PDB file of C-alpha atoms and ligand atoms in Angstrom:
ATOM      1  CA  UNK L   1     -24.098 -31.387  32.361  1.00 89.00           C
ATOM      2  CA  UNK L   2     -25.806 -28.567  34.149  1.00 93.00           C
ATOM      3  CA  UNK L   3     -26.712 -25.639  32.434  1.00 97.00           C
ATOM      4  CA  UNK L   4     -27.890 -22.291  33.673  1.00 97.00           C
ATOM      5  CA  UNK L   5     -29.095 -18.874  31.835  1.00 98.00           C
ATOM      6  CA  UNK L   6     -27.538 -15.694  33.464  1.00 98.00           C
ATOM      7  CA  UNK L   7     -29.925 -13.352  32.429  1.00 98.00           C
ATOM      8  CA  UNK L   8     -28.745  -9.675  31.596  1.00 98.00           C
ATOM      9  CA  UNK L   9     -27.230  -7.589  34.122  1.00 98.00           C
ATOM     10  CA  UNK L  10     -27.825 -10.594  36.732  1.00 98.00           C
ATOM     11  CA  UNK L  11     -25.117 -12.986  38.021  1.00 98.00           C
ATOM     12  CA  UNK L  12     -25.804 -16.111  39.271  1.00 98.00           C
ATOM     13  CA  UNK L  13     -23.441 -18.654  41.512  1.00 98.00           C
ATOM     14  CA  UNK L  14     -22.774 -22.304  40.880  1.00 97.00           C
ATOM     15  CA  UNK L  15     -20.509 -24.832  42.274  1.00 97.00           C
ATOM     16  CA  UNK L  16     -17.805 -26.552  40.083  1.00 98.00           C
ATOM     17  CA  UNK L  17     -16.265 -29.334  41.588  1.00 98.00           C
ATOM     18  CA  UNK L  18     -12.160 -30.174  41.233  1.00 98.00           C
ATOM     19  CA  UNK L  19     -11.573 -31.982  38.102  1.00 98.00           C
ATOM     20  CA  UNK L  20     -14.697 -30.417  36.787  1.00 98.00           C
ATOM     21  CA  UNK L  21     -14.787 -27.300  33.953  1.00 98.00           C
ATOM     22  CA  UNK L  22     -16.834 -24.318  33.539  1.00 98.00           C
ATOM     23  CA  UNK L  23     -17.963 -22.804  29.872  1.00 98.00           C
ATOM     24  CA  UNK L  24     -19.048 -19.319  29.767  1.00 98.00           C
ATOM     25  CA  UNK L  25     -20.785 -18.411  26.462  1.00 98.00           C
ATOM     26  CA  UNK L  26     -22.080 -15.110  25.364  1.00 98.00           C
ATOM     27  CA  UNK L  27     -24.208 -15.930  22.642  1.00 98.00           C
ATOM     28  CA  UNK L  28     -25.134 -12.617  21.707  1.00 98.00           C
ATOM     29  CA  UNK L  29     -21.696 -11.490  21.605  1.00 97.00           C
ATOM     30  CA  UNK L  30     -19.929  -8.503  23.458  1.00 96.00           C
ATOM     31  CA  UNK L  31     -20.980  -8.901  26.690  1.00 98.00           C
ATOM     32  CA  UNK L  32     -19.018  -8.396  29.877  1.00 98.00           C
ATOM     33  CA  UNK L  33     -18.431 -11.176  32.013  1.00 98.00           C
ATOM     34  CA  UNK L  34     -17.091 -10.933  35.302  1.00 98.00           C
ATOM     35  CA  UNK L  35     -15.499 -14.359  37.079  1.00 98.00           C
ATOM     36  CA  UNK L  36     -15.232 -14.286  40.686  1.00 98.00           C
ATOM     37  CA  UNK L  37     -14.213 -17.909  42.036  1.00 98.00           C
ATOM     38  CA  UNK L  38     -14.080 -18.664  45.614  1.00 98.00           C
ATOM     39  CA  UNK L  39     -12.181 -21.942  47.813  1.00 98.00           C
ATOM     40  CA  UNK L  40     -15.676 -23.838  48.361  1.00 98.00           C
ATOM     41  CA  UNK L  41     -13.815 -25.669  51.692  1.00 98.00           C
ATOM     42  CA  UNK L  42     -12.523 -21.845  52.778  1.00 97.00           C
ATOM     43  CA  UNK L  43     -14.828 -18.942  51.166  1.00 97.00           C
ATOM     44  CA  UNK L  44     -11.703 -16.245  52.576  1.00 97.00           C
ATOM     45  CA  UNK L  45      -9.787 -17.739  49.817  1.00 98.00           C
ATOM     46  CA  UNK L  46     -10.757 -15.966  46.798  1.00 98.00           C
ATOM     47  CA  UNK L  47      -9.023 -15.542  42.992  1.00 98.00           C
ATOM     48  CA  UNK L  48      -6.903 -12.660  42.530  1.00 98.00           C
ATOM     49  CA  UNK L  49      -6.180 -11.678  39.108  1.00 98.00           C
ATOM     50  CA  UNK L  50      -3.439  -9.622  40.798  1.00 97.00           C
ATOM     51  CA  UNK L  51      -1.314 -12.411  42.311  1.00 98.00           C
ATOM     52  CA  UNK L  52      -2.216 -14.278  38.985  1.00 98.00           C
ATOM     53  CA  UNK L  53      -0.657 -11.956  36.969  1.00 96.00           C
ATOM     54  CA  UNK L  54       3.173 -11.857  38.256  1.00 96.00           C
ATOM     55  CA  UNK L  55       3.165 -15.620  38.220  1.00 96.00           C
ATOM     56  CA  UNK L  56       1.621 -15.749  34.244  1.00 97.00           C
ATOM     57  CA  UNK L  57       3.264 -12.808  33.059  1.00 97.00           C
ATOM     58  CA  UNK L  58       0.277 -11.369  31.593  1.00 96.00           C
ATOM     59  CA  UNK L  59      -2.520  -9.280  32.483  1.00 94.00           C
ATOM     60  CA  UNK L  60      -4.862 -10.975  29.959  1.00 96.00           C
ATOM     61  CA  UNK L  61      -5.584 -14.735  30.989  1.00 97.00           C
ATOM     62  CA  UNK L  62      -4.644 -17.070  27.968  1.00 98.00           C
ATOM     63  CA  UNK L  63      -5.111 -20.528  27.246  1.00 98.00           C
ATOM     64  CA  UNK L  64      -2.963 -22.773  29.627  1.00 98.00           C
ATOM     65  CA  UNK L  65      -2.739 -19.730  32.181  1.00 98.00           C
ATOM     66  CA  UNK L  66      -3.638 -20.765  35.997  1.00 98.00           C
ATOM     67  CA  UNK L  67      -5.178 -18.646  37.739  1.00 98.00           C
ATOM     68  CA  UNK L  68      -3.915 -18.215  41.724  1.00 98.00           C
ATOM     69  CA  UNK L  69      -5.670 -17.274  44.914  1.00 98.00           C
ATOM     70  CA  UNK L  70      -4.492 -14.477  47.280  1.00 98.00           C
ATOM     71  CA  UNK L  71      -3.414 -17.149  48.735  1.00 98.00           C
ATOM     72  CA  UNK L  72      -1.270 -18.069  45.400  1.00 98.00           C
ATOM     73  CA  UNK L  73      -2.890 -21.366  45.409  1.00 98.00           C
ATOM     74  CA  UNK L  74      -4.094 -22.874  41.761  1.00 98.00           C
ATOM     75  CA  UNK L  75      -7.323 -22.558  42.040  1.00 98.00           C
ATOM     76  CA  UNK L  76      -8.571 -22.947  37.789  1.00 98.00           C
ATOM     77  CA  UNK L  77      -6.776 -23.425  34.025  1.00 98.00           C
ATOM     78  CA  UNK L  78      -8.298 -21.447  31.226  1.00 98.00           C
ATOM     79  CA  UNK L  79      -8.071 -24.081  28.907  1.00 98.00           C
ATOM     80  CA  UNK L  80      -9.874 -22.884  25.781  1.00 98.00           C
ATOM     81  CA  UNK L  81     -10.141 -19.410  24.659  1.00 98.00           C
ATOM     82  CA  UNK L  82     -13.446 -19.152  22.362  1.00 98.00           C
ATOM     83  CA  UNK L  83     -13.307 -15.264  22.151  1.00 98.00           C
ATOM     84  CA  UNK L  84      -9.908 -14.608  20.654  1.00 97.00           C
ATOM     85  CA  UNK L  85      -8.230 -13.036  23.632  1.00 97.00           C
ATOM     86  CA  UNK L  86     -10.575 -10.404  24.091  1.00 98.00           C
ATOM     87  CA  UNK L  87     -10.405 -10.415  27.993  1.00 98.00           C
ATOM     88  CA  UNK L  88      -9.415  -8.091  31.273  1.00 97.00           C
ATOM     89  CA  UNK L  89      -7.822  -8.504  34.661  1.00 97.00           C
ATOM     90  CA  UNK L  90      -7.656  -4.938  35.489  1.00 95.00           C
ATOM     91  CA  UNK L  91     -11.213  -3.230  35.933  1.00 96.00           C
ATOM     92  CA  UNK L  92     -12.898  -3.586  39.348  1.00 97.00           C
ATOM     93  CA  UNK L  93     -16.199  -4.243  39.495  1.00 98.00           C
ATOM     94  CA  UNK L  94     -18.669  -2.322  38.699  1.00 98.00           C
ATOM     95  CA  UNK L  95     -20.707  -0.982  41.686  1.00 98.00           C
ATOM     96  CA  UNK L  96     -23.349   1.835  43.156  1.00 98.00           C
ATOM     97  CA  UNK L  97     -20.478   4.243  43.541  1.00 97.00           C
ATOM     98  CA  UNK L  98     -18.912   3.852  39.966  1.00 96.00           C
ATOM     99  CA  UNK L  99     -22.790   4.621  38.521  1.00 96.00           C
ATOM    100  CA  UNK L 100     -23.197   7.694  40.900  1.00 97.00           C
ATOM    101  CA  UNK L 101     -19.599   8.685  39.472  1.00 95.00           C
ATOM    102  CA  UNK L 102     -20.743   8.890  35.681  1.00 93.00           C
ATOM    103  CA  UNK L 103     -23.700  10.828  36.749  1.00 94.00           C
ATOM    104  CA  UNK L 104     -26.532   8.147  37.216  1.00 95.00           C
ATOM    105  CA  UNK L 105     -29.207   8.837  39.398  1.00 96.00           C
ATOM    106  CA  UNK L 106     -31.087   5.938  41.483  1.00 97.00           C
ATOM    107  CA  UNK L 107     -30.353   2.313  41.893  1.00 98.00           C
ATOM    108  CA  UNK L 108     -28.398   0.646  38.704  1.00 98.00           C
ATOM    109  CA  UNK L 109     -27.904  -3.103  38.664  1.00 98.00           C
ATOM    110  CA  UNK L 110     -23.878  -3.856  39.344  1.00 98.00           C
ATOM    111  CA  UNK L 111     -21.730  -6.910  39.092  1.00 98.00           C
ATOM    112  CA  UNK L 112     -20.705  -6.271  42.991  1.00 98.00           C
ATOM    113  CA  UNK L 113     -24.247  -6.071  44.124  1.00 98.00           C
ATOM    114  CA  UNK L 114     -24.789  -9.365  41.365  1.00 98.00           C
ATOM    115  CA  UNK L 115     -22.088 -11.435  43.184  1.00 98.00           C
ATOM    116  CA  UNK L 116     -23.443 -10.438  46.662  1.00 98.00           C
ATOM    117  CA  UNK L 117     -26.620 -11.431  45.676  1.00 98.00           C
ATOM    118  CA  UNK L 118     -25.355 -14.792  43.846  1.00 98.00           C
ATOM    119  CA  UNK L 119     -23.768 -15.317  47.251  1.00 98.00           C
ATOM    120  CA  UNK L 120     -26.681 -14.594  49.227  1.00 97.00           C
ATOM    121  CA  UNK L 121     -28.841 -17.285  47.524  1.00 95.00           C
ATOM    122  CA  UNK L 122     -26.133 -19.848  48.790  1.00 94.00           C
ATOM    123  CA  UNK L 123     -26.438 -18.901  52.021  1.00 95.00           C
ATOM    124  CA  UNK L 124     -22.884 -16.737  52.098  1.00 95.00           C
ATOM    125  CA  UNK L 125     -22.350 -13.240  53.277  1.00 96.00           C
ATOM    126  CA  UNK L 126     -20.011 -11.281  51.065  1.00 95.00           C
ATOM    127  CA  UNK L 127     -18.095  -8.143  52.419  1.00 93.00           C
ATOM    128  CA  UNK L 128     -15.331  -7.745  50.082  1.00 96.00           C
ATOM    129  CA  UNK L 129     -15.578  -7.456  46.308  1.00 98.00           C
ATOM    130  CA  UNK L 130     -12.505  -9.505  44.823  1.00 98.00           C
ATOM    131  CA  UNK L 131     -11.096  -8.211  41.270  1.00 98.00           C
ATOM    132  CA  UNK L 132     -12.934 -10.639  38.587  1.00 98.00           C
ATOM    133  CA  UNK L 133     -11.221 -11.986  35.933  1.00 98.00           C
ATOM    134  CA  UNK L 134     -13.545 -10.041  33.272  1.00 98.00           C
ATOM    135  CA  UNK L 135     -14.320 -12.113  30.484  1.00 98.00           C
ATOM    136  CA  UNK L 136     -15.037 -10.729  27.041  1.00 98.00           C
ATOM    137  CA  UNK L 137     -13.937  -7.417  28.021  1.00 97.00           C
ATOM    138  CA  UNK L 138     -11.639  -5.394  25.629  1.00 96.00           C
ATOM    139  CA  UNK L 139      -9.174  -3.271  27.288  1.00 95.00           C
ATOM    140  CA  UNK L 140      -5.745  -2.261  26.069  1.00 93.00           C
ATOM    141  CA  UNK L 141      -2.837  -0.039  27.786  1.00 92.00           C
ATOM    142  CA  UNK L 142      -1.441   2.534  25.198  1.00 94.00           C
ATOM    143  CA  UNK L 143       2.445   3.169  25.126  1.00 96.00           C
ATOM    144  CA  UNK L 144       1.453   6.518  27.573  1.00 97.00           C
ATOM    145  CA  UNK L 145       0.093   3.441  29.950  1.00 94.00           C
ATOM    146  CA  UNK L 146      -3.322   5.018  29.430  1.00 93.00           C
ATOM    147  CA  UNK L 147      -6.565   2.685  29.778  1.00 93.00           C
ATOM    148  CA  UNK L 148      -8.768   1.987  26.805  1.00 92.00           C
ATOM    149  CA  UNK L 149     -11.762   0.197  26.235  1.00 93.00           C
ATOM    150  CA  UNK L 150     -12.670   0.612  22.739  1.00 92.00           C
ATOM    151  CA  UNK L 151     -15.679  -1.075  20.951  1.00 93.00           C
ATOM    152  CA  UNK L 152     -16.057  -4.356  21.937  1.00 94.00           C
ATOM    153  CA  UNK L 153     -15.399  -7.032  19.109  1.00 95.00           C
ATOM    154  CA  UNK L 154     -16.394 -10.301  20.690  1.00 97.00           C
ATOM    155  CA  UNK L 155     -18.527 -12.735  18.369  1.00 97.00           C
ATOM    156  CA  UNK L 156     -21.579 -13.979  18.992  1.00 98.00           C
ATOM    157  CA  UNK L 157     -21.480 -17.652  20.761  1.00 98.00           C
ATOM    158  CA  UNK L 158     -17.851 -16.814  21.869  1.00 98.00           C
ATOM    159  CA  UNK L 159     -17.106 -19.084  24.708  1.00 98.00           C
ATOM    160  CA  UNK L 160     -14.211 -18.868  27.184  1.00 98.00           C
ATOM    161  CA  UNK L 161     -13.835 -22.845  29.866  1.00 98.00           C
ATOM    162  CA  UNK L 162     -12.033 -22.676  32.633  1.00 98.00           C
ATOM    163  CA  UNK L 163     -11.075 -26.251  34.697  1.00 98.00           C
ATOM    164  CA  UNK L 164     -11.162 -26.268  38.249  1.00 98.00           C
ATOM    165  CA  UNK L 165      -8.077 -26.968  40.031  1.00 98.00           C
ATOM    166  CA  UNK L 166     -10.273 -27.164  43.345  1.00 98.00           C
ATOM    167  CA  UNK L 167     -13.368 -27.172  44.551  1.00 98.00           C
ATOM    168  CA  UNK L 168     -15.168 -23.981  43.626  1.00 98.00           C
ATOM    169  CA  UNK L 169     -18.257 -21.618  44.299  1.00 98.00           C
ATOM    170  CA  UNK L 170     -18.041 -19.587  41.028  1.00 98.00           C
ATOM    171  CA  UNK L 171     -20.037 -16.714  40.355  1.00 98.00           C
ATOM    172  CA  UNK L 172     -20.642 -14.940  36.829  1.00 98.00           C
ATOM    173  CA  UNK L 173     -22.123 -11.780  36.126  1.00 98.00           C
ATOM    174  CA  UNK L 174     -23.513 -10.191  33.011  1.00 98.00           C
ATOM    175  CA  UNK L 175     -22.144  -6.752  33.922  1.00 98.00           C
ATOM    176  CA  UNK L 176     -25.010  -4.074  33.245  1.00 97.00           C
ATOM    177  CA  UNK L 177     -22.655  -1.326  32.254  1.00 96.00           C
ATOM    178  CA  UNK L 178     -24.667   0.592  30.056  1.00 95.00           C
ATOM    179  CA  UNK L 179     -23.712   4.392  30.345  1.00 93.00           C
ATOM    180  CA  UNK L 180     -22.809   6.123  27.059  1.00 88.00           C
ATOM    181  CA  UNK L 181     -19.516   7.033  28.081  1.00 87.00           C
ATOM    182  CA  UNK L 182     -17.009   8.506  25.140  1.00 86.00           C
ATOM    183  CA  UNK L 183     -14.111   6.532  24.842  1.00 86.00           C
ATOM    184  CA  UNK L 184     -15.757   3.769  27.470  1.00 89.00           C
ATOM    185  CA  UNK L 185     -17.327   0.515  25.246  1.00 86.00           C
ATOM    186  CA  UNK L 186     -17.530  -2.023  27.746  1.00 91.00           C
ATOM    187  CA  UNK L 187     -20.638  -4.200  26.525  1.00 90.00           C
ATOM    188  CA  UNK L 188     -22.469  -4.221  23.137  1.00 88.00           C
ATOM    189  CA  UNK L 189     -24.551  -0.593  22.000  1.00 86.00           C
ATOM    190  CA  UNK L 190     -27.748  -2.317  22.194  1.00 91.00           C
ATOM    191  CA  UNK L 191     -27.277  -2.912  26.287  1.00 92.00           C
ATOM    192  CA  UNK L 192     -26.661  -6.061  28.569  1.00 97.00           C
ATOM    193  CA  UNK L 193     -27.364  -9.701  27.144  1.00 97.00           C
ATOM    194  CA  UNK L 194     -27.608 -13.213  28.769  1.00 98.00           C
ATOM    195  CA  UNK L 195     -24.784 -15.277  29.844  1.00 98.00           C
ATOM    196  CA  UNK L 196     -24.813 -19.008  29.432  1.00 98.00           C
ATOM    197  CA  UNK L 197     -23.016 -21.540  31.913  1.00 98.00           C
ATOM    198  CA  UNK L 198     -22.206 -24.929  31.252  1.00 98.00           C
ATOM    199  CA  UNK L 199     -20.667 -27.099  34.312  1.00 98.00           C
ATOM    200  CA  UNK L 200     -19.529 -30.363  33.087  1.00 97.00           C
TER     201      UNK L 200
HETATM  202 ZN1  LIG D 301     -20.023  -4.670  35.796  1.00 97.88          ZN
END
């Protein structure tokens, strides 16, 4: 089994062969982790939690659920669910812009510039930010349709494992969202926390 340490508000990249499964722990709890899985024989073919959606039925991924390329190829089964549910298909990821937009000023780590970087160290060029799957993230649509993300109640050493359907670059990021923005809990108070990966 390989295991790597994401640290906070990095990402990092792995491969995951077909047949193989991923496990993403967050063992301090509440932290934001954004999935990005890519065809490794065809990197145009990314997951889309868009397409994934109208064939599940759902807009939160749940054990048995496969997710689909753009392509709406199975490209990976969430097959166990260590966090109770607790997770998004919805929110792009973060980037420069969205920081800039909440009134940062200067550079602030982001899971787009994480995944280009992840990317980069594999030798791979990324242009296009897919929608991750974001794991551990608590969002909820209110009857008005309106977007919430209140506090964020996942445990510590709550795990999500997904099973690859083909072969896969992966890459995780611990999303460094840490703006204290009302009505906005994405990660846990204290700020950004490892990630753990487990490819078996
Ligand atoms: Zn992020």
């Amino acid at each position: 089994m390989e295991q790597i340490v994401v640290p906070p508000r990095e990402g990092r990249a792995v491969r995951v062969g077909a047949g193989q499964s991923l496990k993403i722990v967050t063992p301090h709890g509440s932290q934001a982790a954004d999935f990005f899985a890519y065809n490794a024989a065809d990197l145009d073919e990314w997951l889309s939690p868009m397409h994934t959606w109208v064939w599940t039925r759902s807009v939160r991924p749940r054990v048995g659920d496969v997710f689909l390329s753009r392509f709406r190829n199975p490209m990976a089964e969430l097959v166990e669910d260590g966090a109770g549910g607790v997770h998004d298909m919805m929110i792009a990821a973060c980037d420069q812009a969205r920081y800039e937009q909440f009134g940062y000023e200067g550079h602030h780590a982001s899971c787009s510039e994480n995944l280009a970087k992840a990317m980069r160290a594999l030798g791979h060029e990324v242009t296009v930010t897919p929608q991750p799957v974001n794991f551990f993230t608590n969002t909820r649509v209110d009857e008005e349709g309106r977007l919430l993300s209140p506090p964020n109640p996942v445990r510590p050493g709550a795990y999500v494992t997904v099973a690859a359907r083909m072969d896969l670059v992966c890459v995780v990021s611990s999303c460094p969202f840490d703006l204290p923005v009302e009505g906005w809990t994405i990660n846990a108070p204290g700020g950004p926390t490892e990630l753990l990966l487990e490819v078996a």
